[in-house]
Short mmCIF file of C-alpha atoms in Angstrom, two decimals:
data_model
loop_
_atom_site.label_atom_id
_atom_site.label_comp_id
_atom_site.label_asym_id
_atom_site.label_seq_id
_atom_site.Cartn_x
_atom_site.Cartn_y
_atom_site.Cartn_z
CA MET X 1 0.00 0.00 0.00
CA ASP X 2 1.36 3.42 -0.95
CA ALA X 3 1.59 6.11 1.69
CA CYS X 4 -0.54 9.18 1.24
CA PRO X 5 1.52 12.12 -0.01
CA ARG X 6 2.00 14.97 2.43
CA PRO X 7 -0.11 17.99 1.53
CA ASP X 8 1.67 21.12 0.35
CA GLN X 9 1.89 23.70 3.09
CA THR X 10 2.30 27.40 2.66
CA TRP X 11 3.76 29.73 5.25
CA PRO X 12 2.79 31.82 7.13
CA GLN X 13 0.02 29.58 8.38
CA SER X 14 -2.84 30.18 10.83
CA VAL X 15 -3.28 27.29 13.31
CA PRO X 16 -5.11 26.61 16.59
CA LEU X 17 -3.02 25.77 19.64
CA LYS X 18 -4.74 24.15 22.62
CA ILE X 19 -2.93 24.20 25.95
CA ILE X 20 -4.31 22.23 28.90
CA GLY X 21 -3.33 22.75 32.50
CA ARG X 22 -4.41 23.00 36.11
CA ARG X 23 -7.10 25.64 36.46
CA GLU X 24 -5.58 27.47 39.42
CA GLU X 25 -2.10 27.72 37.86
CA LEU X 26 -2.30 28.09 34.07
CA LEU X 27 -3.49 31.55 33.04
CA PRO X 28 -4.27 32.85 29.53
CA GLU X 29 -2.06 35.88 30.13
CA MET X 30 0.95 33.58 30.54
CA ILE X 31 0.18 31.88 27.22
CA ALA X 32 -0.29 35.23 25.44
CA GLU X 33 3.05 36.47 26.82
CA LEU X 34 4.79 33.33 25.57
CA LEU X 35 3.22 33.85 22.13
CA ARG X 36 4.56 37.43 22.05
CA LEU X 37 7.99 36.24 23.16
CA HIS X 38 8.25 33.60 20.42
CA LEU X 39 6.27 35.23 17.60
CA GLY X 40 7.05 38.89 18.26
CA PRO X 41 4.64 41.73 18.86
CA GLY X 42 1.25 41.53 17.25
CA ASP X 43 -2.21 40.15 17.68
CA HIS X 44 -1.93 36.58 18.94
CA GLY X 45 -5.52 36.07 19.97
CA GLU X 46 -5.23 37.75 23.34
CA GLY X 47 -8.73 38.35 24.62
CA ARG X 48 -10.18 36.19 21.86
CA HIS X 49 -9.02 32.79 23.06
CA GLN X 50 -11.49 30.08 23.98
CA ALA X 51 -11.48 28.47 27.41
CA ASN X 52 -13.09 25.29 28.72
CA CYS X 53 -13.05 24.06 32.31
CA ARG X 54 -13.59 20.52 33.47
CA GLY X 55 -12.88 19.60 37.06
CA PRO X 56 -9.47 20.84 38.13
CA TYR X 57 -8.34 21.45 34.53
CA VAL X 58 -8.72 24.24 32.00
CA SER X 59 -7.95 24.33 28.29
CA PHE X 60 -7.18 27.45 26.29
CA THR X 61 -7.32 27.56 22.50
CA PHE X 62 -5.42 30.36 20.77
CA TRP X 63 -5.34 30.89 17.01
CA VAL X 64 -1.89 32.07 15.92
CA THR X 65 -0.09 32.71 12.66
CA LEU X 66 3.16 30.77 12.43
CA PRO X 67 5.79 32.26 10.10
CA ASP X 68 7.55 28.93 9.42
CA PRO X 69 7.55 25.27 10.55
CA ALA X 70 10.37 25.77 13.08
CA SER X 71 8.40 28.38 15.01
CA GLU X 72 5.79 25.82 16.06
CA LEU X 73 8.38 23.53 17.66
CA THR X 74 10.01 26.26 19.75
CA LEU X 75 6.62 27.58 20.80
CA ARG X 76 5.39 24.14 21.89
CA GLU X 77 8.61 23.60 23.85
CA GLY X 78 7.95 26.89 25.64
CA PHE X 79 4.46 25.78 26.69
CA THR X 80 5.93 22.83 28.63
CA LYS X 81 7.67 25.30 30.98
CA LEU X 82 4.49 27.16 31.99
CA PRO X 83 3.23 26.71 35.58
CA GLY X 84 0.34 24.24 35.70
CA TYR X 85 1.03 22.90 32.20
CA VAL X 86 -0.32 19.37 31.61
CA MET X 87 -0.46 18.83 27.83
CA GLN X 88 -1.10 20.44 24.46
CA LEU X 89 -2.91 19.50 21.28
#
């Protein structure tokens, strides 16, 4: 069986990033600051993110524009260092 070809991707690219953490520790302001640090100044969804709470956990979804494929990796590595971080999708 032949593997499916990878789709062509164009950059910059708008993508959703979902970060899940402990409700009392992970704050959307911390995520927005990390986005500014890694992507530079600009509109990174601050104030327009979505939040869902379930039990002791909260998830925040931010839509961001990534300039290139490498920027996603460094950004995702930065999320792991946030207080209360559990996982990301």
